[in-house]
């Protein structure tokens, strides 16, 4: 005797439930399809959301132990805003942090970038930053250590304008310089969570700007020799004595905020996907009610010959459970397949499932089975509590 027959012999209710479902193939199939859709929705949204979060969080990898310092702008007597960092401010920061790496950043929107063919790149932003290789890796080319007549461009700028390493681009900054530069490197894609929005940027050496006013500062501390938290407090104490002149934001805090935001969005989308399982519950409840109505005389005979109410309830609940298990068994592989496709698209590795992503798929399967059983409770209770005389009438 096979293991399946031994199992059926031990649980005859399962065999009866399977036979009963096979009598209404169309209704059973529709109920299973509804469960499959719900399981796939929850599993795919959960696993896909985790893959997207993993992709965006990679933008923070190069910024460990860093903080960004931004100026707080104030209105002067003439009604204009004052702010920005001068070379004197940068030197004060270096003295205050005592050993931290201070990298000033210049961001200019009043600039024009032209491709090798002479077309203007409208969406590119010019940024001046030294030691770029500390935070980013090159997709092609090499990020230079000491650069004067070369630029590094973001992946989106390169892709949208068909620019490659070695091409010549023209950069003109209002009131500062207008020169032709060789593209030394194209950066790896960073995503929208990147601190400097590098995907849409063209990086030039800070030395190209004459007496610049810095728009922000990156403070980096080696975790083996110092603390970024201590450096941040020292800067706030130095610059915010009388009034708030700077705002310091540690990258780890920004990363935690983004992570919480992604988790909230993911849970909301999973909640939306769970609605499909509620639809499945209604379908299963309808299937079981119709089945109970069609089998009233059969159930009445069972009750008349001594079947207890619990036996009738367990039979109908078994039918509901089978629908849920079959739907989940079909839905899980589909969700895994779609999740692998999303992992390949976003992370570059189809098997890069996180623990949380796999948990969402498991939750979808359990939710599918639980919804099915729950949907069968009322039809089972109603059928079991009908008097045998009424059922046989």
mmCIF file of C-alpha atoms in Angstrom:
data_model
loop_
_atom_site.group_PDB
_atom_site.id
_atom_site.type_symbol
_atom_site.label_atom_id
_atom_site.label_comp_id
_atom_site.label_asym_id
_atom_site.label_seq_id
_atom_site.Cartn_x
_atom_site.Cartn_y
_atom_site.Cartn_z
ATOM 1 C CA UNK A 1 0.000 0.000 0.000
ATOM 2 C CA UNK A 2 1.419 3.384 -0.984
ATOM 3 C CA UNK A 3 1.998 6.167 1.526
ATOM 4 C CA UNK A 4 -0.951 8.063 0.040
ATOM 5 C CA UNK A 5 -3.332 5.167 0.628
ATOM 6 C CA UNK A 6 -2.052 4.735 4.172
ATOM 7 C CA UNK A 7 -2.659 8.420 4.772
ATOM 8 C CA UNK A 8 -6.185 8.207 3.369
ATOM 9 C CA UNK A 9 -6.895 5.113 5.464
ATOM 10 C CA UNK A 10 -5.900 7.011 8.583
ATOM 11 C CA UNK A 11 -7.881 10.126 7.602
ATOM 12 C CA UNK A 12 -10.967 8.953 5.652
ATOM 13 C CA UNK A 13 -12.513 12.404 5.964
ATOM 14 C CA UNK A 14 -9.829 13.737 3.601
ATOM 15 C CA UNK A 15 -10.812 11.190 0.938
ATOM 16 C CA UNK A 16 -14.499 12.061 1.281
ATOM 17 C CA UNK A 17 -13.677 15.773 1.078
ATOM 18 C CA UNK A 18 -11.634 15.286 -2.098
ATOM 19 C CA UNK A 19 -14.415 13.295 -3.722
ATOM 20 C CA UNK A 20 -17.004 15.897 -2.814
ATOM 21 C CA UNK A 21 -14.895 18.685 -4.332
ATOM 22 C CA UNK A 22 -14.430 16.712 -7.532
ATOM 23 C CA UNK A 23 -18.223 16.729 -8.002
ATOM 24 C CA UNK A 24 -18.179 20.507 -8.491
ATOM 25 C CA UNK A 25 -14.988 20.923 -10.480
ATOM 26 C CA UNK A 26 -15.822 24.356 -11.894
ATOM 27 C CA UNK A 27 -16.662 25.941 -8.529
ATOM 28 C CA UNK A 28 -13.653 24.318 -6.867
ATOM 29 C CA UNK A 29 -11.339 25.539 -9.628
ATOM 30 C CA UNK A 30 -12.585 29.116 -9.330
ATOM 31 C CA UNK A 31 -12.070 29.031 -5.562
ATOM 32 C CA UNK A 32 -8.524 27.700 -6.005
ATOM 33 C CA UNK A 33 -7.750 30.384 -8.591
ATOM 34 C CA UNK A 34 -8.901 33.067 -6.134
ATOM 35 C CA UNK A 35 -6.577 31.650 -3.463
ATOM 36 C CA UNK A 36 -3.678 31.500 -5.940
ATOM 37 C CA UNK A 37 -4.179 35.165 -6.840
ATOM 38 C CA UNK A 38 -4.180 36.172 -3.171
ATOM 39 C CA UNK A 39 -1.078 34.153 -2.291
ATOM 40 C CA UNK A 40 0.803 35.458 -5.328
ATOM 41 C CA UNK A 41 -0.240 39.036 -4.558
ATOM 42 C CA UNK A 42 0.959 38.940 -0.956
ATOM 43 C CA UNK A 43 4.133 36.953 -1.682
ATOM 44 C CA UNK A 44 5.151 38.959 -4.751
ATOM 45 C CA UNK A 45 4.471 42.353 -3.204
ATOM 46 C CA UNK A 46 6.368 41.393 -0.042
ATOM 47 C CA UNK A 47 9.360 39.806 -1.777
ATOM 48 C CA UNK A 48 9.436 42.508 -4.467
ATOM 49 C CA UNK A 49 9.303 45.259 -1.865
ATOM 50 C CA UNK A 50 12.203 43.692 0.012
ATOM 51 C CA UNK A 51 14.214 43.437 -3.222
ATOM 52 C CA UNK A 52 13.522 47.097 -3.995
ATOM 53 C CA UNK A 53 14.515 48.112 -0.473
ATOM 54 C CA UNK A 54 17.703 46.079 -0.751
ATOM 55 C CA UNK A 55 18.501 47.781 -4.063
ATOM 56 C CA UNK A 56 17.978 51.267 -2.646
ATOM 57 C CA UNK A 57 19.828 50.594 0.604
ATOM 58 C CA UNK A 58 22.965 49.744 -1.393
ATOM 59 C CA UNK A 59 23.272 53.481 -2.050
ATOM 60 C CA UNK A 60 24.301 53.902 1.601
ATOM 61 C CA UNK A 61 27.042 51.270 1.535
ATOM 62 C CA UNK A 62 29.841 53.713 0.693
ATOM 63 C CA UNK A 63 28.685 56.265 3.269
ATOM 64 C CA UNK A 64 29.299 54.301 6.463
ATOM 65 C CA UNK A 65 30.512 56.505 9.307
ATOM 66 C CA UNK A 66 29.564 59.727 7.537
ATOM 67 C CA UNK A 67 27.301 62.713 8.062
ATOM 68 C CA UNK A 68 26.130 65.529 5.836
ATOM 69 C CA UNK A 69 26.349 69.133 7.017
ATOM 70 C CA UNK A 70 24.026 71.678 5.422
ATOM 71 C CA UNK A 71 23.936 75.442 6.029
ATOM 72 C CA UNK A 72 20.878 77.071 7.584
ATOM 73 C CA UNK A 73 20.015 80.156 5.573
ATOM 74 C CA UNK A 74 19.057 83.409 7.327
ATOM 75 C CA UNK A 75 17.706 86.682 6.021
ATOM 76 C CA UNK A 76 20.068 89.628 6.368
ATOM 77 C CA UNK A 77 19.299 93.339 6.719
ATOM 78 C CA UNK A 78 18.877 93.746 2.961
ATOM 79 C CA UNK A 79 16.245 91.009 2.849
ATOM 80 C CA UNK A 80 18.437 88.512 1.001
ATOM 81 C CA UNK A 81 19.369 85.067 2.265
ATOM 82 C CA UNK A 82 22.835 84.388 3.563
ATOM 83 C CA UNK A 83 24.354 80.969 3.965
ATOM 84 C CA UNK A 84 26.740 78.551 2.392
ATOM 85 C CA UNK A 85 30.171 77.570 3.642
ATOM 86 C CA UNK A 86 33.383 79.445 2.957
ATOM 87 C CA UNK A 87 36.943 78.119 3.039
ATOM 88 C CA UNK A 88 37.187 79.592 6.541
ATOM 89 C CA UNK A 89 34.189 77.512 7.636
ATOM 90 C CA UNK A 90 35.742 74.394 6.136
ATOM 91 C CA UNK A 91 38.965 74.991 8.085
ATOM 92 C CA UNK A 92 36.955 75.475 11.293
ATOM 93 C CA UNK A 93 35.248 72.145 10.686
ATOM 94 C CA UNK A 94 38.588 70.398 10.213
ATOM 95 C CA UNK A 95 39.908 71.861 13.439
ATOM 96 C CA UNK A 96 36.723 71.086 15.366
ATOM 97 C CA UNK A 97 36.412 67.438 14.319
ATOM 98 C CA UNK A 98 40.123 66.702 14.862
ATOM 99 C CA UNK A 99 40.978 63.956 12.409
ATOM 100 C CA UNK A 100 37.724 63.593 10.506
ATOM 101 C CA UNK A 101 37.769 63.861 6.733
ATOM 102 C CA UNK A 102 35.988 67.025 5.609
ATOM 103 C CA UNK A 103 34.862 67.044 1.974
ATOM 104 C CA UNK A 104 33.124 70.229 0.801
ATOM 105 C CA UNK A 105 30.545 69.899 -1.972
ATOM 106 C CA UNK A 106 29.617 72.500 -4.583
ATOM 107 C CA UNK A 107 26.247 72.086 -6.307
ATOM 108 C CA UNK A 108 25.394 74.271 -9.275
ATOM 109 C CA UNK A 109 22.172 74.367 -11.259
ATOM 110 C CA UNK A 110 23.153 77.460 -13.273
ATOM 111 C CA UNK A 111 25.349 75.312 -15.508
ATOM 112 C CA UNK A 112 25.182 73.811 -18.971
ATOM 113 C CA UNK A 113 26.505 70.394 -19.968
ATOM 114 C CA UNK A 114 26.840 69.513 -23.642
ATOM 115 C CA UNK A 115 27.364 66.057 -25.091
ATOM 116 C CA UNK A 116 30.116 65.247 -27.645
ATOM 117 C CA UNK A 117 27.549 65.971 -30.381
ATOM 118 C CA UNK A 118 26.787 69.406 -28.931
ATOM 119 C CA UNK A 119 23.352 68.603 -27.447
ATOM 120 C CA UNK A 120 22.488 70.190 -24.095
ATOM 121 C CA UNK A 121 21.795 67.890 -21.132
ATOM 122 C CA UNK A 122 18.934 69.593 -19.345
ATOM 123 C CA UNK A 123 18.582 67.341 -16.282
ATOM 124 C CA UNK A 124 22.259 67.067 -15.266
ATOM 125 C CA UNK A 125 23.490 68.854 -12.148
ATOM 126 C CA UNK A 126 27.085 69.960 -11.747
ATOM 127 C CA UNK A 127 28.709 68.954 -8.466
ATOM 128 C CA UNK A 128 32.190 69.699 -7.269
ATOM 129 C CA UNK A 129 33.648 67.030 -4.972
ATOM 130 C CA UNK A 130 37.123 65.621 -4.396
ATOM 131 C CA UNK A 131 37.963 62.067 -3.334
ATOM 132 C CA UNK A 132 34.919 60.712 -5.171
ATOM 133 C CA UNK A 133 36.266 57.152 -5.080
ATOM 134 C CA UNK A 134 35.746 57.087 -1.319
ATOM 135 C CA UNK A 135 31.982 56.797 -1.807
ATOM 136 C CA UNK A 136 31.358 55.361 -5.272
ATOM 137 C CA UNK A 137 32.543 52.651 -7.634
ATOM 138 C CA UNK A 138 32.955 53.018 -11.377
ATOM 139 C CA UNK A 139 30.792 51.086 -13.797
ATOM 140 C CA UNK A 140 33.318 51.833 -16.530
ATOM 141 C CA UNK A 141 36.625 53.674 -16.524
ATOM 142 C CA UNK A 142 38.532 54.666 -13.373
ATOM 143 C CA UNK A 143 37.696 57.333 -10.820
ATOM 144 C CA UNK A 144 40.848 59.503 -10.716
ATOM 145 C CA UNK A 145 42.545 60.389 -7.441
ATOM 146 C CA UNK A 146 43.915 63.702 -8.687
ATOM 147 C CA UNK A 147 41.903 65.174 -11.494
ATOM 148 C CA UNK A 148 41.953 68.491 -13.267
ATOM 149 C CA UNK A 149 40.666 68.169 -16.818
ATOM 150 C CA UNK A 150 38.353 65.174 -16.473
ATOM 151 C CA UNK A 151 34.847 64.553 -15.120
ATOM 152 C CA UNK A 152 32.934 61.620 -13.672
ATOM 153 C CA UNK A 153 29.302 61.236 -14.690
ATOM 154 C CA UNK A 154 26.337 59.402 -13.193
ATOM 155 C CA UNK A 155 24.826 56.300 -14.758
ATOM 156 C CA UNK A 156 21.530 57.960 -15.727
ATOM 157 C CA UNK A 157 23.306 60.851 -17.466
ATOM 158 C CA UNK A 158 25.488 58.417 -19.399
ATOM 159 C CA UNK A 159 22.616 56.120 -20.356
ATOM 160 C CA UNK A 160 20.165 58.816 -21.444
ATOM 161 C CA UNK A 161 22.717 60.699 -23.531
ATOM 162 C CA UNK A 162 24.807 57.805 -24.874
ATOM 163 C CA UNK A 163 28.020 59.038 -23.233
ATOM 164 C CA UNK A 164 30.913 56.657 -22.719
ATOM 165 C CA UNK A 165 34.270 56.751 -20.994
ATOM 166 C CA UNK A 166 36.763 58.773 -23.037
ATOM 167 C CA UNK A 167 34.189 61.082 -24.615
ATOM 168 C CA UNK A 168 34.590 64.845 -24.410
ATOM 169 C CA UNK A 169 31.835 66.865 -22.757
ATOM 170 C CA UNK A 170 31.619 70.619 -22.336
ATOM 171 C CA UNK A 171 30.757 72.076 -18.946
ATOM 172 C CA UNK A 172 29.923 75.748 -18.571
ATOM 173 C CA UNK A 173 29.221 77.148 -15.097
ATOM 174 C CA UNK A 174 27.878 80.686 -14.942
ATOM 175 C CA UNK A 175 30.514 83.068 -13.610
ATOM 176 C CA UNK A 176 33.095 80.349 -13.011
ATOM 177 C CA UNK A 177 34.366 78.358 -16.011
ATOM 178 C CA UNK A 178 33.504 76.895 -19.405
ATOM 179 C CA UNK A 179 35.768 74.062 -20.497
ATOM 180 C CA UNK A 180 35.871 70.747 -22.296
ATOM 181 C CA UNK A 181 36.502 67.693 -20.128
ATOM 182 C CA UNK A 182 37.251 64.047 -20.815
ATOM 183 C CA UNK A 183 34.903 61.533 -19.189
ATOM 184 C CA UNK A 184 37.141 59.532 -16.853
ATOM 185 C CA UNK A 185 34.477 57.202 -15.446
ATOM 186 C CA UNK A 186 30.777 56.363 -15.353
ATOM 187 C CA UNK A 187 29.480 55.532 -11.873
ATOM 188 C CA UNK A 188 27.496 52.480 -10.859
ATOM 189 C CA UNK A 189 23.717 53.130 -10.519
ATOM 190 C CA UNK A 190 22.915 54.404 -7.029
ATOM 191 C CA UNK A 191 19.130 54.834 -6.828
ATOM 192 C CA UNK A 192 17.091 57.742 -5.486
ATOM 193 C CA UNK A 193 18.260 57.187 -1.888
ATOM 194 C CA UNK A 194 21.818 58.256 -2.747
ATOM 195 C CA UNK A 195 23.110 61.181 -0.698
ATOM 196 C CA UNK A 196 24.402 63.168 -3.663
ATOM 197 C CA UNK A 197 21.909 61.986 -6.298
ATOM 198 C CA UNK A 198 24.889 60.805 -8.309
ATOM 199 C CA UNK A 199 22.859 59.136 -11.066
ATOM 200 C CA UNK A 200 21.924 62.537 -12.526
ATOM 201 C CA UNK A 201 25.147 64.372 -11.672
ATOM 202 C CA UNK A 202 28.317 65.406 -13.461
ATOM 203 C CA UNK A 203 31.210 65.592 -10.995
ATOM 204 C CA UNK A 204 34.036 68.032 -11.622
ATOM 205 C CA UNK A 205 37.081 68.864 -9.469
ATOM 206 C CA UNK A 206 36.385 71.471 -6.771
ATOM 207 C CA UNK A 207 39.498 73.353 -7.959
ATOM 208 C CA UNK A 208 37.616 74.294 -11.137
ATOM 209 C CA UNK A 209 35.444 76.684 -9.111
ATOM 210 C CA UNK A 210 37.034 80.029 -8.332
ATOM 211 C CA UNK A 211 36.521 81.031 -4.691
ATOM 212 C CA UNK A 212 33.440 78.814 -4.363
ATOM 213 C CA UNK A 213 30.693 78.935 -1.773
ATOM 214 C CA UNK A 214 30.113 75.352 -0.645
ATOM 215 C CA UNK A 215 26.558 74.092 -0.515
ATOM 216 C CA UNK A 216 27.148 71.171 1.833
ATOM 217 C CA UNK A 217 29.910 69.199 3.517
ATOM 218 C CA UNK A 218 30.447 65.467 3.925
ATOM 219 C CA UNK A 219 32.087 64.507 7.217
ATOM 220 C CA UNK A 220 33.655 61.049 7.310
ATOM 221 C CA UNK A 221 35.151 59.348 10.362
ATOM 222 C CA UNK A 222 37.009 56.047 10.521
ATOM 223 C CA UNK A 223 34.986 53.971 12.994
ATOM 224 C CA UNK A 224 38.197 52.358 14.275
ATOM 225 C CA UNK A 225 39.627 55.658 15.474
ATOM 226 C CA UNK A 226 36.636 57.916 16.077
ATOM 227 C CA UNK A 227 32.884 58.366 16.255
ATOM 228 C CA UNK A 228 30.707 60.157 13.737
ATOM 229 C CA UNK A 229 28.263 60.942 16.530
ATOM 230 C CA UNK A 230 30.961 62.750 18.506
ATOM 231 C CA UNK A 231 32.102 64.673 15.420
ATOM 232 C CA UNK A 232 28.494 65.726 14.690
ATOM 233 C CA UNK A 233 28.008 67.040 18.235
ATOM 234 C CA UNK A 234 31.296 68.935 18.071
ATOM 235 C CA UNK A 235 30.230 70.667 14.851
ATOM 236 C CA UNK A 236 26.844 71.638 16.269
ATOM 237 C CA UNK A 237 28.469 73.016 19.410
ATOM 238 C CA UNK A 238 30.955 75.054 17.363
ATOM 239 C CA UNK A 239 28.563 76.528 14.800
ATOM 240 C CA UNK A 240 25.224 76.691 16.628
ATOM 241 C CA UNK A 241 26.259 78.643 19.707
ATOM 242 C CA UNK A 242 24.147 81.771 19.223
ATOM 243 C CA UNK A 243 21.771 80.597 16.540
ATOM 244 C CA UNK A 244 21.305 77.548 14.378
ATOM 245 C CA UNK A 245 23.717 77.943 11.464
ATOM 246 C CA UNK A 246 24.172 74.328 10.398
ATOM 247 C CA UNK A 247 22.124 71.137 10.249
ATOM 248 C CA UNK A 248 23.972 67.857 10.733
ATOM 249 C CA UNK A 249 22.391 64.619 9.572
ATOM 250 C CA UNK A 250 24.134 61.312 10.136
ATOM 251 C CA UNK A 251 23.806 58.979 7.174
ATOM 252 C CA UNK A 252 22.861 56.056 9.413
ATOM 253 C CA UNK A 253 19.867 58.032 10.680
ATOM 254 C CA UNK A 254 18.836 58.794 7.099
ATOM 255 C CA UNK A 255 19.225 55.116 6.228
ATOM 256 C CA UNK A 256 17.005 54.088 9.150
ATOM 257 C CA UNK A 257 14.342 56.601 8.078
ATOM 258 C CA UNK A 258 14.338 55.284 4.509
ATOM 259 C CA UNK A 259 14.155 51.713 5.782
ATOM 260 C CA UNK A 260 11.157 52.503 7.976
ATOM 261 C CA UNK A 261 9.491 54.288 5.073
ATOM 262 C CA UNK A 262 10.004 51.281 2.768
ATOM 263 C CA UNK A 263 8.612 48.927 5.405
ATOM 264 C CA UNK A 264 5.516 51.093 5.863
ATOM 265 C CA UNK A 265 4.876 51.255 2.114
ATOM 266 C CA UNK A 266 5.435 47.513 1.784
ATOM 267 C CA UNK A 267 2.973 46.687 4.549
ATOM 268 C CA UNK A 268 0.379 48.992 3.007
ATOM 269 C CA UNK A 269 0.750 47.308 -0.396
ATOM 270 C CA UNK A 270 0.507 43.873 1.231
ATOM 271 C CA UNK A 271 -2.688 45.024 2.924
ATOM 272 C CA UNK A 272 -4.055 46.011 -0.487
ATOM 273 C CA UNK A 273 -3.005 42.618 -1.867
ATOM 274 C CA UNK A 274 -4.759 40.885 1.011
ATOM 275 C CA UNK A 275 -8.083 42.162 -0.315
ATOM 276 C CA UNK A 276 -7.799 39.515 -3.026
ATOM 277 C CA UNK A 277 -7.824 36.863 -0.302
ATOM 278 C CA UNK A 278 -10.997 38.360 1.130
ATOM 279 C CA UNK A 279 -12.517 37.938 -2.319
ATOM 280 C CA UNK A 280 -11.260 34.353 -2.244
ATOM 281 C CA UNK A 281 -12.919 33.867 1.158
ATOM 282 C CA UNK A 282 -16.261 35.005 -0.257
ATOM 283 C CA UNK A 283 -15.805 32.630 -3.218
ATOM 284 C CA UNK A 284 -15.010 29.692 -0.942
ATOM 285 C CA UNK A 285 -17.907 30.502 1.392
ATOM 286 C CA UNK A 286 -20.230 30.566 -1.617
ATOM 287 C CA UNK A 287 -18.772 27.278 -2.893
ATOM 288 C CA UNK A 288 -19.281 25.561 0.438
ATOM 289 C CA UNK A 289 -22.809 26.947 0.890
ATOM 290 C CA UNK A 290 -23.817 25.730 -2.563
ATOM 291 C CA UNK A 291 -22.220 22.372 -1.835
ATOM 292 C CA UNK A 292 -24.084 22.074 1.469
ATOM 293 C CA UNK A 293 -27.408 22.972 -0.176
ATOM 294 C CA UNK A 294 -26.901 20.427 -2.972
ATOM 295 C CA UNK A 295 -25.980 17.732 -0.452
ATOM 296 C CA UNK A 296 -28.706 18.410 2.104
ATOM 297 C CA UNK A 297 -30.258 14.931 1.734
ATOM 298 C CA UNK A 298 -26.827 13.284 1.878
ATOM 299 C CA UNK A 299 -25.938 15.173 5.056
ATOM 300 C CA UNK A 300 -29.383 14.387 6.462
ATOM 301 C CA UNK A 301 -28.807 10.649 5.903
ATOM 302 C CA UNK A 302 -25.391 10.894 7.591
ATOM 303 C CA UNK A 303 -26.956 12.600 10.619
ATOM 304 C CA UNK A 304 -29.858 10.087 10.696
ATOM 305 C CA UNK A 305 -27.536 7.065 10.825
ATOM 306 C CA UNK A 306 -25.583 8.512 13.716
ATOM 307 C CA UNK A 307 -22.962 10.868 12.305
ATOM 308 C CA UNK A 308 -22.314 13.564 14.940
ATOM 309 C CA UNK A 309 -22.338 17.253 14.142
ATOM 310 C CA UNK A 310 -18.562 17.393 14.586
ATOM 311 C CA UNK A 311 -18.094 14.834 11.793
ATOM 312 C CA UNK A 312 -20.123 16.955 9.357
ATOM 313 C CA UNK A 313 -18.251 20.089 10.368
ATOM 314 C CA UNK A 314 -14.855 18.406 10.010
ATOM 315 C CA UNK A 315 -15.845 17.104 6.556
ATOM 316 C CA UNK A 316 -16.812 20.528 5.216
ATOM 317 C CA UNK A 317 -13.838 22.232 6.879
ATOM 318 C CA UNK A 318 -11.578 19.620 5.288
ATOM 319 C CA UNK A 319 -12.973 20.563 1.893
ATOM 320 C CA UNK A 320 -12.222 24.248 2.600
ATOM 321 C CA UNK A 321 -8.726 23.387 3.816
ATOM 322 C CA UNK A 322 -8.006 21.335 0.676
ATOM 323 C CA UNK A 323 -8.992 24.301 -1.496
ATOM 324 C CA UNK A 324 -6.635 26.542 0.494
ATOM 325 C CA UNK A 325 -3.732 24.086 0.457
ATOM 326 C CA UNK A 326 -4.020 23.437 -3.276
ATOM 327 C CA UNK A 327 -4.229 27.183 -3.979
ATOM 328 C CA UNK A 328 -1.222 27.894 -1.753
ATOM 329 C CA UNK A 329 0.762 25.015 -3.265
ATOM 330 C CA UNK A 330 0.237 26.547 -6.707
ATOM 331 C CA UNK A 331 0.671 30.155 -5.585
ATOM 332 C CA UNK A 332 3.983 29.770 -3.731
ATOM 333 C CA UNK A 333 6.045 28.609 -6.762
ATOM 334 C CA UNK A 334 4.506 31.361 -8.885
ATOM 335 C CA UNK A 335 5.357 33.976 -6.233
ATOM 336 C CA UNK A 336 8.907 32.610 -6.001
ATOM 337 C CA UNK A 337 9.275 32.767 -9.781
ATOM 338 C CA UNK A 338 8.078 36.363 -9.966
ATOM 339 C CA UNK A 339 10.279 37.225 -6.984
ATOM 340 C CA UNK A 340 13.323 35.766 -8.760
ATOM 341 C CA UNK A 341 12.559 37.944 -11.768
ATOM 342 C CA UNK A 342 12.322 41.044 -9.586
ATOM 343 C CA UNK A 343 15.572 40.139 -7.808
ATOM 344 C CA UNK A 344 17.332 39.787 -11.151
ATOM 345 C CA UNK A 345 15.954 43.129 -12.315
ATOM 346 C CA UNK A 346 16.658 45.121 -9.150
ATOM 347 C CA UNK A 347 19.603 43.391 -7.470
ATOM 348 C CA UNK A 348 21.188 41.421 -10.300
ATOM 349 C CA UNK A 349 20.888 38.074 -8.517
ATOM 350 C CA UNK A 350 17.692 36.001 -8.911
ATOM 351 C CA UNK A 351 18.350 34.139 -5.651
ATOM 352 C CA UNK A 352 18.973 37.254 -3.556
ATOM 353 C CA UNK A 353 15.920 36.662 -1.352
ATOM 354 C CA UNK A 354 16.048 38.239 2.069
ATOM 355 C CA UNK A 355 14.676 36.428 5.098
ATOM 356 C CA UNK A 356 11.843 38.937 5.291
ATOM 357 C CA UNK A 357 11.023 38.404 1.600
ATOM 358 C CA UNK A 358 10.699 34.645 2.048
ATOM 359 C CA UNK A 359 8.642 35.215 5.188
ATOM 360 C CA UNK A 360 6.147 37.265 3.193
ATOM 361 C CA UNK A 361 5.708 34.377 0.747
ATOM 362 C CA UNK A 362 5.212 31.993 3.679
ATOM 363 C CA UNK A 363 2.723 34.387 5.274
ATOM 364 C CA UNK A 364 0.826 34.512 1.986
ATOM 365 C CA UNK A 365 0.567 30.705 1.919
ATOM 366 C CA UNK A 366 -0.562 30.473 5.565
ATOM 367 C CA UNK A 367 -2.990 33.322 5.096
ATOM 368 C CA UNK A 368 -4.420 31.542 2.050
ATOM 369 C CA UNK A 369 -5.020 28.319 3.993
ATOM 370 C CA UNK A 370 -6.342 30.152 7.049
ATOM 371 C CA UNK A 371 -8.714 32.252 4.950
ATOM 372 C CA UNK A 372 -10.077 29.116 3.294
ATOM 373 C CA UNK A 373 -10.734 27.353 6.592
ATOM 374 C CA UNK A 374 -12.297 30.467 8.092
ATOM 375 C CA UNK A 375 -14.566 30.879 5.065
ATOM 376 C CA UNK A 376 -15.826 27.306 5.516
ATOM 377 C CA UNK A 377 -16.815 27.698 9.173
ATOM 378 C CA UNK A 378 -20.274 29.197 8.631
ATOM 379 C CA UNK A 379 -21.378 26.790 5.848
ATOM 380 C CA UNK A 380 -20.138 23.849 7.926
ATOM 381 C CA UNK A 381 -21.924 25.056 11.070
ATOM 382 C CA UNK A 382 -25.135 25.717 9.155
ATOM 383 C CA UNK A 383 -25.123 22.268 7.485
ATOM 384 C CA UNK A 384 -24.302 20.441 10.730
ATOM 385 C CA UNK A 385 -27.058 22.129 12.720
ATOM 386 C CA UNK A 386 -29.853 21.380 10.292
ATOM 387 C CA UNK A 387 -32.224 18.756 11.682
ATOM 388 C CA UNK A 388 -32.087 15.418 9.825
ATOM 389 C CA UNK A 389 -35.893 15.453 9.407
ATOM 390 C CA UNK A 390 -35.751 18.832 7.648
ATOM 391 C CA UNK A 391 -32.835 17.741 5.444
ATOM 392 C CA UNK A 392 -34.636 14.549 4.344
ATOM 393 C CA UNK A 393 -37.958 16.305 3.707
#
